[in-house]
C-alpha positions as a Markdown table, in Angstrom:
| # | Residue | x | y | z |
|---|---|---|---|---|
| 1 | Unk | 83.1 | 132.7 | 97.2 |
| 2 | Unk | 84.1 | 129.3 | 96.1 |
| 3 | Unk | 85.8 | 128.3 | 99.2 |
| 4 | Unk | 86.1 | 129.4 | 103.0 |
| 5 | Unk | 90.1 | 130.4 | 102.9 |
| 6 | Unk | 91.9 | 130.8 | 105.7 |
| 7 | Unk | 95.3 | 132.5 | 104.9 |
| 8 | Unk | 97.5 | 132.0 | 107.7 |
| 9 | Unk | 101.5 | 132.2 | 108.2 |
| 10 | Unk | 103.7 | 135.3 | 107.4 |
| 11 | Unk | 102.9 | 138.3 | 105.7 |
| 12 | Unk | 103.9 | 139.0 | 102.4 |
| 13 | Unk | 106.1 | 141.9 | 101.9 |
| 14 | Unk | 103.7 | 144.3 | 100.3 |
| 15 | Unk | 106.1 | 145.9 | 97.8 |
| 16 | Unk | 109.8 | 145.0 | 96.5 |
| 17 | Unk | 110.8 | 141.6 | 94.6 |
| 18 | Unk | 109.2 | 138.5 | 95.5 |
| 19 | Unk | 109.6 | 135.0 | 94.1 |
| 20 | Unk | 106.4 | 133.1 | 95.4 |
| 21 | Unk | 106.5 | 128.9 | 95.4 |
| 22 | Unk | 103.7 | 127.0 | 96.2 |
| 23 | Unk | 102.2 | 123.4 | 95.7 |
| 24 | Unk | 100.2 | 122.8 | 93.1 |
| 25 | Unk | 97.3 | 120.2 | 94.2 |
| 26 | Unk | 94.2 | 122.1 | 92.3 |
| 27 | Unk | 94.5 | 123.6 | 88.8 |
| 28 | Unk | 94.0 | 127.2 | 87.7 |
| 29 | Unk | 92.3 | 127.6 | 91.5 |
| 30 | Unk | 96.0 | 127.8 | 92.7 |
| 31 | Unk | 97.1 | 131.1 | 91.4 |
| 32 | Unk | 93.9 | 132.8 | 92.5 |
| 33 | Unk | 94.7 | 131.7 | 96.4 |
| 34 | Unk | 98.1 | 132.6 | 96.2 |
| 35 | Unk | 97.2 | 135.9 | 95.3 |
| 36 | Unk | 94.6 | 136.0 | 97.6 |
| 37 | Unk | 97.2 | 135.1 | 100.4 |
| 38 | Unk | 99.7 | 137.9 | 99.0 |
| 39 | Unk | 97.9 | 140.7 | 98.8 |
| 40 | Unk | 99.4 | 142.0 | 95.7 |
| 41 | Unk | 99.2 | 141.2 | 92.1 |
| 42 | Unk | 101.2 | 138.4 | 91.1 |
| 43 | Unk | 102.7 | 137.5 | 87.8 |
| 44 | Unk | 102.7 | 133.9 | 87.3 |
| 45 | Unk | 104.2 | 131.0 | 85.4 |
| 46 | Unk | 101.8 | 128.8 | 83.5 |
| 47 | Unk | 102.8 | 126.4 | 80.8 |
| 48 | Unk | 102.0 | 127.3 | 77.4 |
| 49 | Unk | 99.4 | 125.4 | 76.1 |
| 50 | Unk | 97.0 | 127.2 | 78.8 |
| 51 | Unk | 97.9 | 130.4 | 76.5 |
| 52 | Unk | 96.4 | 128.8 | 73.6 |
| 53 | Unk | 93.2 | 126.9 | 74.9 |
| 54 | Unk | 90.0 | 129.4 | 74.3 |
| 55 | Unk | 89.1 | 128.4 | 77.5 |
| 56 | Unk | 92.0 | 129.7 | 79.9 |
| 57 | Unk | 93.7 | 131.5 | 77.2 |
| 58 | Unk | 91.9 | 134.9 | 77.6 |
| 59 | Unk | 92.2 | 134.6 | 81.5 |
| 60 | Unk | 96.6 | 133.9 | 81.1 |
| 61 | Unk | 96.4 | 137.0 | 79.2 |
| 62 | Unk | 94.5 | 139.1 | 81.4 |
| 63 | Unk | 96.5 | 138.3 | 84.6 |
| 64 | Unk | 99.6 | 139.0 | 82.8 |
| 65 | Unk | 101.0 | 135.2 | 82.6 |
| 66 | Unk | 104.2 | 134.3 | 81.4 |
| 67 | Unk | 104.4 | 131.0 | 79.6 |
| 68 | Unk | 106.6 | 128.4 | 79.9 |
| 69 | Unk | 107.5 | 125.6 | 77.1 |
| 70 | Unk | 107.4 | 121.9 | 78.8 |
| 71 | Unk | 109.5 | 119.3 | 76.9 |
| 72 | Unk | 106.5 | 117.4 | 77.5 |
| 73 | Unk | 104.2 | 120.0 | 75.5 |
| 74 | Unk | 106.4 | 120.3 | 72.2 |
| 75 | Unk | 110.1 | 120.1 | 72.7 |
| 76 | Unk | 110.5 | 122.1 | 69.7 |
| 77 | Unk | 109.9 | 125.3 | 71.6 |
| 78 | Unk | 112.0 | 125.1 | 74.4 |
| 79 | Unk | 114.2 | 127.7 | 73.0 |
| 80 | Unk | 111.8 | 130.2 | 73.7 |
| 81 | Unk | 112.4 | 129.6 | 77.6 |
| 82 | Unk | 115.4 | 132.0 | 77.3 |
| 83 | Unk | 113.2 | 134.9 | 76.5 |
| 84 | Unk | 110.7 | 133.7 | 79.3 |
| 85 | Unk | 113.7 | 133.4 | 81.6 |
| 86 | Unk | 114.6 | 137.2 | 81.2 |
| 87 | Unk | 111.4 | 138.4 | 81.1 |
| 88 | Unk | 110.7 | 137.2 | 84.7 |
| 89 | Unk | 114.6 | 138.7 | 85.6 |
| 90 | Unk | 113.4 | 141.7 | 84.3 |
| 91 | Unk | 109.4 | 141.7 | 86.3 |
| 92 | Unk | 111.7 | 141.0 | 89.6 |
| 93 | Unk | 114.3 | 143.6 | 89.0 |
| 94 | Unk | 111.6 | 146.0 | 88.5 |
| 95 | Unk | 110.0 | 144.8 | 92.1 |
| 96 | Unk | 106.9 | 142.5 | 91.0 |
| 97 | Unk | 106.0 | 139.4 | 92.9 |
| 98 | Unk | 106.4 | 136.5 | 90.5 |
| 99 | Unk | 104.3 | 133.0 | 91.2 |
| 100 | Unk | 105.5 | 129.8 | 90.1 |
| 101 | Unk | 104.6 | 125.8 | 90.7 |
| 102 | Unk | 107.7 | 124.5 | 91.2 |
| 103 | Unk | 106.4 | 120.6 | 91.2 |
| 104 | Unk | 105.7 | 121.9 | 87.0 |
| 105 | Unk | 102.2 | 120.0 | 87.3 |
| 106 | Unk | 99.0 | 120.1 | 89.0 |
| 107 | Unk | 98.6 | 116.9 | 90.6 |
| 108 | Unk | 96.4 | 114.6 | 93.3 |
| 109 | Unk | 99.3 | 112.7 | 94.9 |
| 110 | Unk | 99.3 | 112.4 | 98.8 |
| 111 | Unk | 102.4 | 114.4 | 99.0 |
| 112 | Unk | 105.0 | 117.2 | 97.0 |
| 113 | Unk | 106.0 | 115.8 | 93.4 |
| 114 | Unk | 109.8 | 116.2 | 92.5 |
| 115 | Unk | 110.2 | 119.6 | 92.1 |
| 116 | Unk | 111.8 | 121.5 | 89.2 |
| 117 | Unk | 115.2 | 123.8 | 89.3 |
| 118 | Unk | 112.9 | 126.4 | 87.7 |
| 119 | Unk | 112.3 | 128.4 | 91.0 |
| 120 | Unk | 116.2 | 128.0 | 91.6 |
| 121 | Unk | 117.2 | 129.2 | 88.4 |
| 122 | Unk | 115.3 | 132.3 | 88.5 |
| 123 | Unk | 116.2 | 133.4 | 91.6 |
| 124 | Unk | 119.9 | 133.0 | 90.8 |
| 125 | Unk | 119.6 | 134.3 | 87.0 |
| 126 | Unk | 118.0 | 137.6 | 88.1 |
| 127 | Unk | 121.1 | 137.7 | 90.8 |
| 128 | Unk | 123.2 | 137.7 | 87.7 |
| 129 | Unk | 121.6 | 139.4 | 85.6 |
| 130 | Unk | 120.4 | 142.3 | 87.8 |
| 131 | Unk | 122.5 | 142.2 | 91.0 |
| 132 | Unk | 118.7 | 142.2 | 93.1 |
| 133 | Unk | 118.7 | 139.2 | 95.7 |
| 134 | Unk | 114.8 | 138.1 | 95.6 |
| 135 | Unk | 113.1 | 136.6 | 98.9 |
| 136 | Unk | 111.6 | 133.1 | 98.4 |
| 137 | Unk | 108.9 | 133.1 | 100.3 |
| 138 | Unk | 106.7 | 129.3 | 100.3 |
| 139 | Unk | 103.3 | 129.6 | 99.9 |
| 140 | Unk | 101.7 | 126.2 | 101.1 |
| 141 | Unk | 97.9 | 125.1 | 99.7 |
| 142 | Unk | 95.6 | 122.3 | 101.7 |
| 143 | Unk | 92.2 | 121.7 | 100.6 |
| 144 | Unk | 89.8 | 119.9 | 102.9 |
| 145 | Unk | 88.0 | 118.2 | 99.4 |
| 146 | Unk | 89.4 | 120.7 | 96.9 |
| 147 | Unk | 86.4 | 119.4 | 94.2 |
| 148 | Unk | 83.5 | 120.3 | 96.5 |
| 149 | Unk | 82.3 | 124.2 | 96.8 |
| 150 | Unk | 82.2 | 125.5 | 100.0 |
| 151 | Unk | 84.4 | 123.2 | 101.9 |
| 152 | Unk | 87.2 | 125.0 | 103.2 |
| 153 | Unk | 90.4 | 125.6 | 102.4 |
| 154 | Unk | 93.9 | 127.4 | 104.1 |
| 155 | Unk | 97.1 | 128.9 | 103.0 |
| 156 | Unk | 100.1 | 129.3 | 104.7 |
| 157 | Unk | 102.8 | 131.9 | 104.2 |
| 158 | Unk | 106.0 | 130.5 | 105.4 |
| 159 | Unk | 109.2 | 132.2 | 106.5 |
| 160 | Unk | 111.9 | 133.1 | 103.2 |
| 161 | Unk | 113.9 | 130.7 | 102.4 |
| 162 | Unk | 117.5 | 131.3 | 103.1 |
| 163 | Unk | 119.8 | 131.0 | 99.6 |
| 164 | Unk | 122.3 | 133.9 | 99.3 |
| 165 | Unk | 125.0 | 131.7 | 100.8 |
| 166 | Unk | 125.1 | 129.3 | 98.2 |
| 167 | Unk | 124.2 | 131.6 | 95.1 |
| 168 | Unk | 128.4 | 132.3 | 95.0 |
| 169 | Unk | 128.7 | 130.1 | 91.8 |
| 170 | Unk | 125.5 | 131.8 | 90.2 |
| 171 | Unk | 123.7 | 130.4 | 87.5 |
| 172 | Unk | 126.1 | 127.9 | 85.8 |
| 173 | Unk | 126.6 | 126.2 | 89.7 |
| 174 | Unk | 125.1 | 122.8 | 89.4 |
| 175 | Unk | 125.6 | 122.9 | 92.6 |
| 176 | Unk | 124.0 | 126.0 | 93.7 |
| 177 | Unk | 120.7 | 125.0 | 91.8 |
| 178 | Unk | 120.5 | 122.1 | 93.5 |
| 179 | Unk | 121.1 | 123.5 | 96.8 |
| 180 | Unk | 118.6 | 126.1 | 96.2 |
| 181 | Unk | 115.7 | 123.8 | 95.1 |
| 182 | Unk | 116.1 | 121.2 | 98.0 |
| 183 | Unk | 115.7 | 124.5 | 100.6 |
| 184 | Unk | 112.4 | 125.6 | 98.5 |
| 185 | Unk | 111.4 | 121.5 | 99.0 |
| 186 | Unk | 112.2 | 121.6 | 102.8 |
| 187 | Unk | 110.4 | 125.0 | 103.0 |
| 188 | Unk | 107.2 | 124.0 | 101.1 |
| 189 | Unk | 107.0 | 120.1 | 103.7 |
| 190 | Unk | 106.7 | 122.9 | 106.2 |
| 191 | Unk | 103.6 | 124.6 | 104.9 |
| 192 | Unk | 101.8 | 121.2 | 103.4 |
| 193 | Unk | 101.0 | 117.6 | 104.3 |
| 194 | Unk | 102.3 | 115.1 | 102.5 |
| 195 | Unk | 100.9 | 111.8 | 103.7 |
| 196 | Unk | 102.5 | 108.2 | 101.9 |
| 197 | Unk | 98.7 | 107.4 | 100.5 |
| 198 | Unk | 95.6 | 109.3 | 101.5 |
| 199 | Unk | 94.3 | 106.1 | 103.4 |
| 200 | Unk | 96.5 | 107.8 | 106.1 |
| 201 | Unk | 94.9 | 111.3 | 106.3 |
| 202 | Unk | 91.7 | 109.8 | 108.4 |
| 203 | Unk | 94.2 | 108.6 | 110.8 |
| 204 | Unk | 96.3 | 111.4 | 110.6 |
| 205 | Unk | 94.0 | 113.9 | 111.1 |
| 206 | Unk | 92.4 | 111.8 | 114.0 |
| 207 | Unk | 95.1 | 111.6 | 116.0 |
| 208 | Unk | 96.2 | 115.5 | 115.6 |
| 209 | Unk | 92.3 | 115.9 | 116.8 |
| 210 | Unk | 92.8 | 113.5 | 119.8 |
| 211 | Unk | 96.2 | 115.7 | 121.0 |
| 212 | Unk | 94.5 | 119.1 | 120.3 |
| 213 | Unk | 91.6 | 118.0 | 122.7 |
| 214 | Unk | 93.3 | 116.7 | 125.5 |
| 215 | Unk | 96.4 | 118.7 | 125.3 |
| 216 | Unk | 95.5 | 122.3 | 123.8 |
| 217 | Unk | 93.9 | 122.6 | 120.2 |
| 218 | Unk | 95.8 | 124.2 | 117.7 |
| 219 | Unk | 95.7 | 127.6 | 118.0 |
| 220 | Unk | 95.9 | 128.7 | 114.2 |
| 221 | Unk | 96.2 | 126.5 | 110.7 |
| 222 | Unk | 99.6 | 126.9 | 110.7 |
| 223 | Unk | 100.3 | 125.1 | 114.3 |
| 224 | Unk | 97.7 | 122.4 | 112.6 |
| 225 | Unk | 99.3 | 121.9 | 109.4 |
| 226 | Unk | 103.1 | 121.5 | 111.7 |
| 227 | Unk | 101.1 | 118.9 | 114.0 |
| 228 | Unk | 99.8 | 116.8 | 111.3 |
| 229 | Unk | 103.3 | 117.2 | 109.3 |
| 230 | Unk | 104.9 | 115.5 | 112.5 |
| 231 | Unk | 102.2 | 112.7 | 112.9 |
| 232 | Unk | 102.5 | 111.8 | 109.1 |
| 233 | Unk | 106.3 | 111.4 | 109.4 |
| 234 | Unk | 106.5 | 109.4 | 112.6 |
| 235 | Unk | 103.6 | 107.1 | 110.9 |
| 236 | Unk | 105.7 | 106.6 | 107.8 |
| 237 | Unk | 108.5 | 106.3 | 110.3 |
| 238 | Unk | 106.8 | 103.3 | 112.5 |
| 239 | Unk | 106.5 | 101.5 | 109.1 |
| 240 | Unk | 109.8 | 101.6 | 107.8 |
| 241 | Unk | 110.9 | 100.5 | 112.0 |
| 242 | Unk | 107.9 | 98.7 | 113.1 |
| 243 | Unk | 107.3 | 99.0 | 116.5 |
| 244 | Unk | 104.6 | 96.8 | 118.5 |
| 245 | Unk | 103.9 | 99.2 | 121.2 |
| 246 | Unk | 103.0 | 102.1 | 118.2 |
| 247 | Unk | 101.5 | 99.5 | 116.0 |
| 248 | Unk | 98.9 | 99.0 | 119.0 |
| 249 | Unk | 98.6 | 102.7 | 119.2 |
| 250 | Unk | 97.5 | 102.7 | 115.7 |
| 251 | Unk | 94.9 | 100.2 | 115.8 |
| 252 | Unk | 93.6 | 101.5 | 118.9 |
| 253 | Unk | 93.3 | 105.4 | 117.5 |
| 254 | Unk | 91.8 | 103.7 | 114.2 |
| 255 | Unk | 89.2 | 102.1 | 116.2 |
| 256 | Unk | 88.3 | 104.9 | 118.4 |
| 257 | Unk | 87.9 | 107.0 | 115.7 |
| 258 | Unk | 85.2 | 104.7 | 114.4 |
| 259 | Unk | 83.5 | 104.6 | 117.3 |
| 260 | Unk | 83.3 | 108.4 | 117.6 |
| 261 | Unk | 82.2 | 108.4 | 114.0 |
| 262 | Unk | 79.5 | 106.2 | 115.0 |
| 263 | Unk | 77.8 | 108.5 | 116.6 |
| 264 | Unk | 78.7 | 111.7 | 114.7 |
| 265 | Unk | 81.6 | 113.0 | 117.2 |
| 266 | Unk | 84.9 | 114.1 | 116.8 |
| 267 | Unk | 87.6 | 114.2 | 119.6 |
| 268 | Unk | 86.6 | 117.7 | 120.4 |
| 269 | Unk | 83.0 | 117.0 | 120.7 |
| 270 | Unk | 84.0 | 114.9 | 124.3 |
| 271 | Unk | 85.4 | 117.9 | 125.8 |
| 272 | Unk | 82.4 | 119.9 | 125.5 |
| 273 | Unk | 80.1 | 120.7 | 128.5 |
| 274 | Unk | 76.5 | 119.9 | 128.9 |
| 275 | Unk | 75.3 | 121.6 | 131.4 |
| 276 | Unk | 72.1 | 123.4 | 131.1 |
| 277 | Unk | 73.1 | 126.7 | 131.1 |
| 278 | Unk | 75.6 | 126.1 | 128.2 |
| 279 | Unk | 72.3 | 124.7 | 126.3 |
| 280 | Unk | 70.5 | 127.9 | 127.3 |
| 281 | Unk | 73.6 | 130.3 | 126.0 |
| 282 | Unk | 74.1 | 128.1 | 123.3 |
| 283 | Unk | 70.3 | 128.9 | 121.7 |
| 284 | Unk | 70.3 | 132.3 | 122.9 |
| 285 | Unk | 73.5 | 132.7 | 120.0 |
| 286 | Unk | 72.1 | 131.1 | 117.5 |
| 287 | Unk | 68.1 | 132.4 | 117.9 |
| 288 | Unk | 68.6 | 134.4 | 115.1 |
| 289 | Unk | 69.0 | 132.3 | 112.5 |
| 290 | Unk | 65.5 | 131.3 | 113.5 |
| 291 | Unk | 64.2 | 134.8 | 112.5 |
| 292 | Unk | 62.0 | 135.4 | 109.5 |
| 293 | Unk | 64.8 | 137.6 | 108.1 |
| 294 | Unk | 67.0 | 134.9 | 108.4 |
| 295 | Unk | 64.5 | 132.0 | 107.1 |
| 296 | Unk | 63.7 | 134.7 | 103.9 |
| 297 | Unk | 67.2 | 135.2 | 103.0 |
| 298 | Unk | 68.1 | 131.5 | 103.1 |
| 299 | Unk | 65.3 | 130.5 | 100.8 |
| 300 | Unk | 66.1 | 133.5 | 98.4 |
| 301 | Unk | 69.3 | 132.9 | 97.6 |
| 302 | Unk | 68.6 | 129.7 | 96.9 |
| 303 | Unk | 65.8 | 129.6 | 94.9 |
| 304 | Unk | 67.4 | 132.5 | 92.7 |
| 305 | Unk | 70.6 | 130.3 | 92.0 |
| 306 | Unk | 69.3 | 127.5 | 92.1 |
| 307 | Unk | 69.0 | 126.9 | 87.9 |
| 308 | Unk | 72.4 | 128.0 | 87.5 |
| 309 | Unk | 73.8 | 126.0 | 90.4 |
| 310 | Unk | 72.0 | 122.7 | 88.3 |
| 311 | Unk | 72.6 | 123.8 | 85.2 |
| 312 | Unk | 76.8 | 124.1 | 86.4 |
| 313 | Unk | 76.5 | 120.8 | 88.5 |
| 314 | Unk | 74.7 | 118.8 | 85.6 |
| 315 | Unk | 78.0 | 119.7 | 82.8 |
| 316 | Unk | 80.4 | 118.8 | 85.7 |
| 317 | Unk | 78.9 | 116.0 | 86.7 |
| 318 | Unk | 79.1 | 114.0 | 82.8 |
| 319 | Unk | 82.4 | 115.5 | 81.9 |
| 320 | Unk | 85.8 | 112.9 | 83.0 |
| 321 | Unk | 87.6 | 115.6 | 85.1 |
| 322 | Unk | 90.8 | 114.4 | 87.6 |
| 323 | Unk | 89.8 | 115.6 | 90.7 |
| 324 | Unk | 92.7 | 118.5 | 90.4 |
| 325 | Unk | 90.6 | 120.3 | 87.6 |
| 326 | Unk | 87.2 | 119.7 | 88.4 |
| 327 | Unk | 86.9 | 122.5 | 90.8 |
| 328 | Unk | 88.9 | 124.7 | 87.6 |
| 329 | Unk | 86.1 | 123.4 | 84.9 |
| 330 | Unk | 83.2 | 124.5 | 87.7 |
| 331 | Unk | 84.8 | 127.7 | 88.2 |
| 332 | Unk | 84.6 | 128.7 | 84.4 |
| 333 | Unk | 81.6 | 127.3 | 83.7 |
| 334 | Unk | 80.2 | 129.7 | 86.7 |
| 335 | Unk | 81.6 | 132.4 | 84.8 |
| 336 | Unk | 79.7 | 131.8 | 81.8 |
| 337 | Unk | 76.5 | 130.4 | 83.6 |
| 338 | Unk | 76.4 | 132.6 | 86.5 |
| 339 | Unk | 76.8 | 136.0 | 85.0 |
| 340 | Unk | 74.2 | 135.5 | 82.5 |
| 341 | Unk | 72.1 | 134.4 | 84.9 |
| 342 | Unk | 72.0 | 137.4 | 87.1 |
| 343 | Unk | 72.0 | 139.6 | 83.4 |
| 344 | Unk | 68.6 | 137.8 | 82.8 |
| 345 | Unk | 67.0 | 138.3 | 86.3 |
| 346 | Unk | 68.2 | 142.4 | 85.6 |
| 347 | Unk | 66.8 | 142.4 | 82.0 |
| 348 | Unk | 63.5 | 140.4 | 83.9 |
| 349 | Unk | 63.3 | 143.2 | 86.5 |
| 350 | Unk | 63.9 | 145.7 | 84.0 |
| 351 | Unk | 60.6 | 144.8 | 82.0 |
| 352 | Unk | 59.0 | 144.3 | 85.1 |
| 353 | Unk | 59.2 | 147.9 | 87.3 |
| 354 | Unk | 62.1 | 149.5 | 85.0 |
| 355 | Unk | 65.6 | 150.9 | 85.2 |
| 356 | Unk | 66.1 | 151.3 | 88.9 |
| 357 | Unk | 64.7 | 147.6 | 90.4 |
| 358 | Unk | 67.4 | 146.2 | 87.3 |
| 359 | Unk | 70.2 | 147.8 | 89.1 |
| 360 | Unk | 68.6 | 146.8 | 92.2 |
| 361 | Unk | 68.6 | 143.5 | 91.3 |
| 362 | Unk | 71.8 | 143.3 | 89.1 |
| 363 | Unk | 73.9 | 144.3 | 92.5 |
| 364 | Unk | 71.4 | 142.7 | 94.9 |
| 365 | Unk | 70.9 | 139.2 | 93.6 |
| 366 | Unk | 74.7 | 138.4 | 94.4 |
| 367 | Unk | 74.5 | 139.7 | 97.7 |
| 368 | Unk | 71.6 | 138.0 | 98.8 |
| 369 | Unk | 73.3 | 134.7 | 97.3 |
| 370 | Unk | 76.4 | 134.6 | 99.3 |
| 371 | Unk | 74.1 | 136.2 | 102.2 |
| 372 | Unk | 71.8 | 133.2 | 101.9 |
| 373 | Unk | 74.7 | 130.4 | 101.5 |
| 374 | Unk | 76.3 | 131.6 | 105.2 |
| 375 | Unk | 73.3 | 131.0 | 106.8 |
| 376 | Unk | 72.5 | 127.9 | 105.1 |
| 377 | Unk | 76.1 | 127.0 | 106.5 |
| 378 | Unk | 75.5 | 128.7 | 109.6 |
| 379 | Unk | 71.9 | 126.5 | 110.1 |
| 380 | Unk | 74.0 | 123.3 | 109.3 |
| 381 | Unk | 76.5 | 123.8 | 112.0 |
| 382 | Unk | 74.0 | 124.8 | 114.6 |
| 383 | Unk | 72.0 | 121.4 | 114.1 |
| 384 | Unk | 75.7 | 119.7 | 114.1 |
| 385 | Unk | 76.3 | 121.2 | 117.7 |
| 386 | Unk | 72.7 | 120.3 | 118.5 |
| 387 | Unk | 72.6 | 116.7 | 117.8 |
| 388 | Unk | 76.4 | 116.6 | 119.3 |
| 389 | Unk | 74.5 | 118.5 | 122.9 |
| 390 | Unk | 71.4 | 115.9 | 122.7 |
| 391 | Unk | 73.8 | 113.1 | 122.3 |
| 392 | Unk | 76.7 | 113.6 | 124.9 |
| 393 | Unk | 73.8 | 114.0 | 127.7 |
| 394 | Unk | 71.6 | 111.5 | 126.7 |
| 395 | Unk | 74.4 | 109.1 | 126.6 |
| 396 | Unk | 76.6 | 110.3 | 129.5 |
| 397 | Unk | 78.4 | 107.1 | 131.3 |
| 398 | Unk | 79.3 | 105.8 | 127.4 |
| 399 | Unk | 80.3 | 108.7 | 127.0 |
| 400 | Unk | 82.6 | 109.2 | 130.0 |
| 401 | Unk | 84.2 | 105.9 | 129.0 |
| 402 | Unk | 85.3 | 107.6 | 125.7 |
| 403 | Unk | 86.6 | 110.3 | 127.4 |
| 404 | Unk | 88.6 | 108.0 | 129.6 |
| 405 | Unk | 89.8 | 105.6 | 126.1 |
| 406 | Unk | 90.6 | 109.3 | 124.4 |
| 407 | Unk | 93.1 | 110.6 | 127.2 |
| 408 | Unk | 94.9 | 107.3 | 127.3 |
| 409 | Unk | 95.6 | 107.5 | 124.0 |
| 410 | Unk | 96.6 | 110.9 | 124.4 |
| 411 | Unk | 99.1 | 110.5 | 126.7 |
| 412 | Unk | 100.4 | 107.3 | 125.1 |
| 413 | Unk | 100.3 | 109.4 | 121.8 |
| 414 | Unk | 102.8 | 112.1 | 123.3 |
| 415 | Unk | 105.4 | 109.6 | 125.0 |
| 416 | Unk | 105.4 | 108.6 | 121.5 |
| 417 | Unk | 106.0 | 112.0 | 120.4 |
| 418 | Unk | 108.6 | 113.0 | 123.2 |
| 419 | Unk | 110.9 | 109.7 | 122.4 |
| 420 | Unk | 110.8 | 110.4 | 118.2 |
| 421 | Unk | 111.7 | 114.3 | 119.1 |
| 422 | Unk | 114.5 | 113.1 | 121.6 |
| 423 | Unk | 115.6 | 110.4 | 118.7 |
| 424 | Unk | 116.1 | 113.1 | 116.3 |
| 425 | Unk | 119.2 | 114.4 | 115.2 |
């Protein structure tokens, strides 16, 4: 609902012990797209003053959260972790999947905070304790623009990370903790982006769109996600080593990205044809959302939700929120505003032509909201495609000059690549 989610990657294992890591960019949202992306109820970690907030305290409970006493919270408590500790054994012995943040906070840095021996600790303490070796499987979380509902969002199941060679010390190895946490870091840099400052991530991103056009886009997020991982470390690579020749190629990707921007393309956009008949099959698709079905639903979900979607948007809007929570705080006040909301249109309709038209309603009035948000969406990417058809004929020979600038930069962008692969160890 909030998002458009992609889940990507590996699968997780539907049944058995799991230990589940992920980054932790966007509050309570987190947990709810790692579950989403393993299919199976998870038990997570969340620190302890969430337990005792009347706003989140009721929802810890109800997902079966297990707290955990930060230092940082009141270091009075941190006794109790023992009991949280073998509570969690026990959950994994008994086959749940288990959730946990490794990085301990939710944060808006451009890449993976330090990351706590929690993850490591448990893993090896239910070894111990219980003789059952549990999968750590890394569970990586990107948001396009995490705050903004609607704007889309992907998760990536990576491969288990290996650890049951060094888990001979067990839970008293320094050693083995250490070990254990830097191969749940590695495995996590696989499945997220961590850029030096997020002035990079246009750039980034813009040269990851200049290689998929000219030399295959990326078939799935995960083959994304590995391109722009590769483009962020030879960037921060190039400025520890400067190198003219890339320090051109920079500049001259920065400025052809602005160009494109200019007049509202992407990299993509030049490869597309313009022929007539692509016009004709194009609007043949897409005639639909022109129909008066179409046009009805679109204006009925709106207007329905439209109070609500104010009323949530005003509180949001004069409340001092860090960019992590303020898709969190819109996401409980929903709760509160949105179910009420659809209550009082029931109870309306109820008055109005009785019992059945409130059901009708009470079941109906979500549908028709979610209904009429798609084809909003869908209405806003037809008119991007149509400006982006009207525009590449009507300005064909600039255009062909872009197209010639985009595939020398391509093919100066993969020497680049080729000699930093061959250069690695």
């Amino acid at each position: 609902v909030y998002y458009r989610l992609k889940i990507a990657g590996e699968q997780v294992s539907p049944s058995g012990p799991v230990l589940l890591v992920a980054n932790h960019p966007n509050s309570l949202i987190d947990p709810i797209v790692v579950c989403a992306a393993a299919r199976r109820p998870v038990r997570f970690l969340a620190k302890a003053p969430l337990f005792t907030d009347p706003k989140t305290g009721w929802m810890m409970r109800a997902v079966g959260a297990i707290p955990v006493y930060r230092r940082s919270d009141d270091p009075t408590l941190m006794d109790r972790n023992r009991d949280m500790f073998r509570a969690v054994y026990g959950e994994l012995a008994r086959g749940a999947a288990v959730g946990i943040f490794p990085e301990g906070k939710s944060h808006s840095e451009p890449s993976l905070s330090e990351l706590r021996t929690g993850a490591a600790r448990i893993v090896l303490g239910t070894l111990e304790a219980h003789g059952v070796t549990v999968p750590i499987v890394p569970v990586g979380l990107v948001f396009r623009q995490k705050d903004v509902f609607r704007s889309s969002a992907i998760a990536i199941v990576g491969a288990a990370v290996p650890w049951a060679d060094v888990a001979g010390g067990g839970l008293a190895d320094q050693e083995a903790v250490r070990a254990v946490t830097e191969r749940i870091g590695a495995a996590l840099r696989q499945v997220t982006l961590n850029l030096e400052r997020w002035e990079d991530q246009p750039l980034v991103e813009g040269a990851v769109d200049i290689w998929n056009a000219e030399w295959g886009a990326a078939a799935d997020p995960v083959t994304r996600v590995e391109r722009l991982e590769v483009t962020t470390r030879i960037l921060a690579d190039l400025r520890r080593n400067p190198d003219p020749r890339w320090s051109d190629l920079v500049r001259d990707v920065r400025a052809h990205l602005r160009r494109l921007a200019r007049l509202r393309l992407t990299p993509a956009s030049l490869r597309y044809p313009t022929d007539v008949r692509t016009g004709v099959a194009w609007t043949a698709r897409r005639f639909h959302l022109a129909m008066p079905l179409a046009l009805a639903i679109a204006i009925a979900g709106f207007l329905l939700f439209l109070v609500p979607y104010q009323i949530t948007r005003g509180i949001v809007s004069r409340l001092r929120l860090n960019i992590d929570t303020r898709s969190t705080w819109k996401l409980l006040l929903g709760l509160g505003i949105y179910a009420p909301w659809v209550v009082l249109l029931s109870a309306m309709a109820a008055a109005w032509k009785g019992v059945p038209a409130a059901a009708l309603v009470l079941v109906g009035a979500p549908v028709i909201g979610m209904t009429g948000i798609r084809v909003r969406e869908r209405w806003r990417g037809a008119w991007i495609d149509a400006r982006r058809f009207l525009t590449l004929r009507s300005r064909a020979e600039l255009i062909e000059t872009l197209r010639q600038r985009q595939r020398a930069l391509a093919e100066r962008f993969k020497a680049l690549y080729s000699e930093r692969v061959a250069a690695t160890p």
